[in-house]
Coordinates of C-alpha atoms in Angstrom, one line a residue:
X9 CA 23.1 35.5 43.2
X10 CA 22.3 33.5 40.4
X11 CA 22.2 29.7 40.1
X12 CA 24.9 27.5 38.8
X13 CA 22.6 26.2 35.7
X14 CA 21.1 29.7 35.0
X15 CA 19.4 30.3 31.5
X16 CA 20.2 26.5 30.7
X17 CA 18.0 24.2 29.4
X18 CA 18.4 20.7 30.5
X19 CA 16.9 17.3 29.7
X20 CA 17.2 14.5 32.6
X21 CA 15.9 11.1 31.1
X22 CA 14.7 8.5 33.9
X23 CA 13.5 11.5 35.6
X24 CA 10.7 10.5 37.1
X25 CA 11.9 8.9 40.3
X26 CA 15.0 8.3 42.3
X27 CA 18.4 10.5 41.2
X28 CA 16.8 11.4 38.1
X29 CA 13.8 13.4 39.9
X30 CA 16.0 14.5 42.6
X31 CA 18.0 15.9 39.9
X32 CA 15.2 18.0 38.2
X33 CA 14.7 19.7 41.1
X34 CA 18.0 20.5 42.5
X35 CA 19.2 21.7 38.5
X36 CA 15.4 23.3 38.5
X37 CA 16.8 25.5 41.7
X38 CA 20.0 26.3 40.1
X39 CA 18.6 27.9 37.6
X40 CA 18.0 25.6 35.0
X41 CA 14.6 25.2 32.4
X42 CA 13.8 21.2 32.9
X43 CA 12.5 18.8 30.8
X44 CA 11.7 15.5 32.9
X45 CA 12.1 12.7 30.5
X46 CA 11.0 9.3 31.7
X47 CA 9.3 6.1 30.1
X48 CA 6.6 6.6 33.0
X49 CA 4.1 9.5 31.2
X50 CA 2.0 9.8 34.9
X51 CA 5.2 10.4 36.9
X52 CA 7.6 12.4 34.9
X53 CA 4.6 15.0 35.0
X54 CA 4.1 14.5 38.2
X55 CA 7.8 15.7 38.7
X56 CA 7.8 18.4 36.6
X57 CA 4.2 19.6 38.3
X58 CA 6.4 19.5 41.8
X59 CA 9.2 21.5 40.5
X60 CA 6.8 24.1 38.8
X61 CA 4.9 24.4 41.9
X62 CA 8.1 25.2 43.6
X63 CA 8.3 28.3 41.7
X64 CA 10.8 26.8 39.0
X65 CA 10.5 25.9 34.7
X66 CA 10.4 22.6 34.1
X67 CA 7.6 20.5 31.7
X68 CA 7.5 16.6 30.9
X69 CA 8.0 14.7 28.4
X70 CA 7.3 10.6 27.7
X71 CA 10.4 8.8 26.1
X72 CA 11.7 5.1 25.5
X73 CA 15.3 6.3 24.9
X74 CA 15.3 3.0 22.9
X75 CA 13.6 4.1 20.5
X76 CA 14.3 6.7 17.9
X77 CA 11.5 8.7 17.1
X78 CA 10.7 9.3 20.6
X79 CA 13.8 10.5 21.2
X80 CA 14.1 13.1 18.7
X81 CA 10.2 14.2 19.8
X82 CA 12.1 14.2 22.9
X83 CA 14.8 16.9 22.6
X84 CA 12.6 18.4 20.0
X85 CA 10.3 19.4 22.9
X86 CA 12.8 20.9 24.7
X87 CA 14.0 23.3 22.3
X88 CA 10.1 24.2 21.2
X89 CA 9.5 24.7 24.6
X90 CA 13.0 26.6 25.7
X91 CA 14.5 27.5 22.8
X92 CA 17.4 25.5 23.2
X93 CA 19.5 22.7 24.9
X94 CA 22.4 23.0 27.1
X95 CA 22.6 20.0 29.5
X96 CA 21.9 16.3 28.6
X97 CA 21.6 13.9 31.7
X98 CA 21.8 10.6 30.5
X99 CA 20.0 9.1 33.9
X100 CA 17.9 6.1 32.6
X101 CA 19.0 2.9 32.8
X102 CA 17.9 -1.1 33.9
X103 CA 19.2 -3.4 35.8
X104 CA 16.7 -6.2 35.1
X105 CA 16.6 -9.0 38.1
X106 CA 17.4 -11.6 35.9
X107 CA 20.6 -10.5 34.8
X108 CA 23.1 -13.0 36.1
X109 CA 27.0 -14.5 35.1
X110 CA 27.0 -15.3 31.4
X111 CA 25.9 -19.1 32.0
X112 CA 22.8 -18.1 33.5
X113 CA 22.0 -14.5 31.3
X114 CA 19.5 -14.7 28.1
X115 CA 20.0 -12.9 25.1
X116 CA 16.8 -11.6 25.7
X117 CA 18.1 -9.7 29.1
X118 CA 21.6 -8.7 27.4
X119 CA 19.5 -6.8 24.3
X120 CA 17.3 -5.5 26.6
X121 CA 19.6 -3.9 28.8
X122 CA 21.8 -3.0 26.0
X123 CA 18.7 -1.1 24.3
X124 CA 18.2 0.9 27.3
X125 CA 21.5 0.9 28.7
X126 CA 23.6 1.6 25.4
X127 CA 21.2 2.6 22.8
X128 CA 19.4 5.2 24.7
X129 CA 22.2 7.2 25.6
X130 CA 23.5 6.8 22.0
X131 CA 19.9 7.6 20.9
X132 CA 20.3 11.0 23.0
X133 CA 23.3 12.0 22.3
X134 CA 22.7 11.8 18.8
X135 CA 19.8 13.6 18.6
X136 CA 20.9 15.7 21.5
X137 CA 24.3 17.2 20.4
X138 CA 22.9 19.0 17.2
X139 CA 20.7 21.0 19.2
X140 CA 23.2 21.7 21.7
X141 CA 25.4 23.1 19.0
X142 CA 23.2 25.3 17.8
X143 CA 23.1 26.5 21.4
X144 CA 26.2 27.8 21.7
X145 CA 27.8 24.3 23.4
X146 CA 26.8 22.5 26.4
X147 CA 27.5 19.5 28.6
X148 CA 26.8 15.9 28.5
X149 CA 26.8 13.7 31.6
X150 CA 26.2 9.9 31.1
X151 CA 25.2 7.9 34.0
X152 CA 28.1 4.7 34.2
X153 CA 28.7 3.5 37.1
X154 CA 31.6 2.0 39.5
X155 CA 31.5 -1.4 38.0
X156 CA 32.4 -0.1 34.4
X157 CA 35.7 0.5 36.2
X158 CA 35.7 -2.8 38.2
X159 CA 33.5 -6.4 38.0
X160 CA 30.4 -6.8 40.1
X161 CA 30.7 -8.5 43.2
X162 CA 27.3 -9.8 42.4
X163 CA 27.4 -11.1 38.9
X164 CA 25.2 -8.8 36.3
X165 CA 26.9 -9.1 33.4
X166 CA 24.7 -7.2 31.2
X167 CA 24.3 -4.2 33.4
X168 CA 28.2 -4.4 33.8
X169 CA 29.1 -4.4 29.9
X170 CA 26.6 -2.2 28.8
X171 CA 28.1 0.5 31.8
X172 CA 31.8 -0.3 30.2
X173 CA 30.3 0.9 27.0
X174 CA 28.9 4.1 28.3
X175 CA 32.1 4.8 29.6
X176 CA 33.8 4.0 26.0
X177 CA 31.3 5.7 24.2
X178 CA 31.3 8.9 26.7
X179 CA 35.4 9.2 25.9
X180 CA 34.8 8.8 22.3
X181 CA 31.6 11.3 22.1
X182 CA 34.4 14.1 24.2
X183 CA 37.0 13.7 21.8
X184 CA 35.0 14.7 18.1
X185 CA 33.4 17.7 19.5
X186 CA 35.7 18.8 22.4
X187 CA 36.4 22.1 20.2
X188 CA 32.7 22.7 19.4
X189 CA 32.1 23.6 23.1
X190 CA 30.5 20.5 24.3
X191 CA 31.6 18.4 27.1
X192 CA 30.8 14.8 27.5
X193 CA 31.7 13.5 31.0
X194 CA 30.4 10.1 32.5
X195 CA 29.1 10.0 36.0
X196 CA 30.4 6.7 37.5
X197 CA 27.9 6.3 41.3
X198 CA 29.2 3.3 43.6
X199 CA 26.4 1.5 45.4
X200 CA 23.3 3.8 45.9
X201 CA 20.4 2.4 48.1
X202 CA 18.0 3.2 44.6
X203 CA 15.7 0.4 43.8
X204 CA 18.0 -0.5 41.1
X205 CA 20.2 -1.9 43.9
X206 CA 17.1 -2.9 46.4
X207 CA 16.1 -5.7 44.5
X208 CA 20.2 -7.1 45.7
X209 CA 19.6 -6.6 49.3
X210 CA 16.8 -8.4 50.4
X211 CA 18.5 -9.1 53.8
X212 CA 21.1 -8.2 56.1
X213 CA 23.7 -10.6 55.1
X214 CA 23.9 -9.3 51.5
X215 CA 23.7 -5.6 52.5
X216 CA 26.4 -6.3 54.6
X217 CA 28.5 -8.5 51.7
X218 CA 28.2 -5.2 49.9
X219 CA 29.2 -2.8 52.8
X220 CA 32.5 -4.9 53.8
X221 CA 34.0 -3.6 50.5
X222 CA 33.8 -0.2 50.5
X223 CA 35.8 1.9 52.8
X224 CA 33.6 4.3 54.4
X225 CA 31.4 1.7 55.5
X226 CA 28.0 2.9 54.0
X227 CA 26.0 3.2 51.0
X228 CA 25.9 6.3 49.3
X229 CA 22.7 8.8 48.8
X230 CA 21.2 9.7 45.8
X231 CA 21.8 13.6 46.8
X232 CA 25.3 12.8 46.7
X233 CA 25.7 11.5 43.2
X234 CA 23.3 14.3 42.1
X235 CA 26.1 16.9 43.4
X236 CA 28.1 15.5 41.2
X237 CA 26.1 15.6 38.4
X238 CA 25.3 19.3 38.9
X239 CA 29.1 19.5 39.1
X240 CA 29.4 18.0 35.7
X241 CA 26.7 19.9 34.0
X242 CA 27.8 23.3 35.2
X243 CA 30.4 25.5 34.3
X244 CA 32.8 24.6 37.3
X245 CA 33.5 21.7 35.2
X246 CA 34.5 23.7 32.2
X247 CA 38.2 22.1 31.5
X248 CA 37.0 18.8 32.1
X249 CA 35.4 16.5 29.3
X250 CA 36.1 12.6 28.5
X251 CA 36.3 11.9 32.1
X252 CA 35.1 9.8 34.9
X253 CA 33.5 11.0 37.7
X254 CA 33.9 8.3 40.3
X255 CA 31.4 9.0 44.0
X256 CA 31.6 5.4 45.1
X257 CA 33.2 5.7 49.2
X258 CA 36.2 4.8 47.8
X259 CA 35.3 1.2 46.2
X260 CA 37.5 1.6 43.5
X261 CA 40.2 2.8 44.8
X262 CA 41.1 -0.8 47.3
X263 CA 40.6 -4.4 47.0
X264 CA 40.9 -4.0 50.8
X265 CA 38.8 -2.8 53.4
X266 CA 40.1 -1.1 56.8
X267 CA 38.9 -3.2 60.1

């Protein structure tokens, strides 16, 4: 039986730890050729040397999705080394500690997360999509997040924004080339024990402020959020582009919580 990403070529930025490694080697297993994108040289090969030794294609690749010329050396890679591109997981992103209510955030933090958060995932797409035309169509999936749909309880509100704009700019990216067969979906994870959210629970009080308001009572796993993905960059997903994928325990959906 063949895998759900079989003879797909697939680039996961920030994949060198956390969902985005997890991710290159469940997509690795279903099939797919990998190219583990990450600002972190040593560890995105490191991934991609774990996933090769587990009998599967993947190879590495060091990127600042901020900037532009790394980014096309990027995707350029894949299709030298694959012949083509088929999936682009927009994984990386910041949350930098010092992102705060707007009183308290610099300009310094907001660009910075915007470059990252924003930029990158324009930067990808726009080198990305070209190549994926060329191969016959493929699927985008932009990591958002819960609180592009909702404010934070704790205030970030440069992380916040720039996740709203993913979400924007993933609706916008589906509509131009919906009828050149490829999808652009955004992947919208509620609160994820990653180290992205670590850094807000330093004790029990504030992991419990954050468990109080989601319904199921717990934080989700990264596996969980990586099904999704795989969802998104398969074919089951085929009538679905412009949309958000929401995995969040049902934090969106209640500004109450059960007893």
């Amino acid at each position: 039986m063949s895998g759900r990403l079989e003879g797909k070529v697939a680039i996961i930025t920030g994949g060198a730890n956390g969902m985005g490694a997890l991710a290159a080697h469940r997509f690795a297993a279903e099939g797919a050729s990998v190219v583990v994108a990450d600002f972190d040289a040593e560890a995105a090969e490191a991934v991609a040397t774990a996933v090769t030794d587990e009998g599967f294609a993947a190879t590495s690749v060091a990127v600042d999705v901020s900037d532009e010329t790394q980014v096309e050396t990027m995707v350029g890679h894949a299709v030298e080394t694959y012949g083509g591109l088929h999936v682009l997981y927009n994984n990386a992103g910041i949350s930098p500690g010092d992102d705060d209510r707007p009183e308290n955030t610099s300009v310094e933090t907001w660009d910075r997360t915007f470059a990252v958060n924003v930029r990158g995932v324009f930067l990808c797409c726009k080198y990305g999509i070209g190549a994926m035309r060329d191969s016959g169509g493929g699927s985008i999936v932009n990591v958002a997040s819960f609180v592009a749909h909702m404010g934070a309880a704790t205030p970030q509100i440069a992380y916040t924004s720039s996740k709203g704009a993913v979400l924007a700019m993933t609706r916008e990216i589906a509509a131009i080339h919906a009828r050149e067969g490829i999808r652009a979906n955004a992947l919208c994870p509620g609160p994820v024990l990653t180290p992205l959210l670590a850094k807000f629970l330093s004790d029990d009080a504030k992991r419990q402020r954050r468990l109080v308001h989601i319904p199921m009572g717990r934080f989700g796993e990264a596996a969980e959020m990586v099904n999704g993905a795989l969802f998104l960059a398969s074919d089951e997903s085929s009538y679905m582009t412009g949309q958000s994928l929401l995995i969040d325990g049902g934090i969106t959906s209640t500004y109450t919580t059960p007893e």
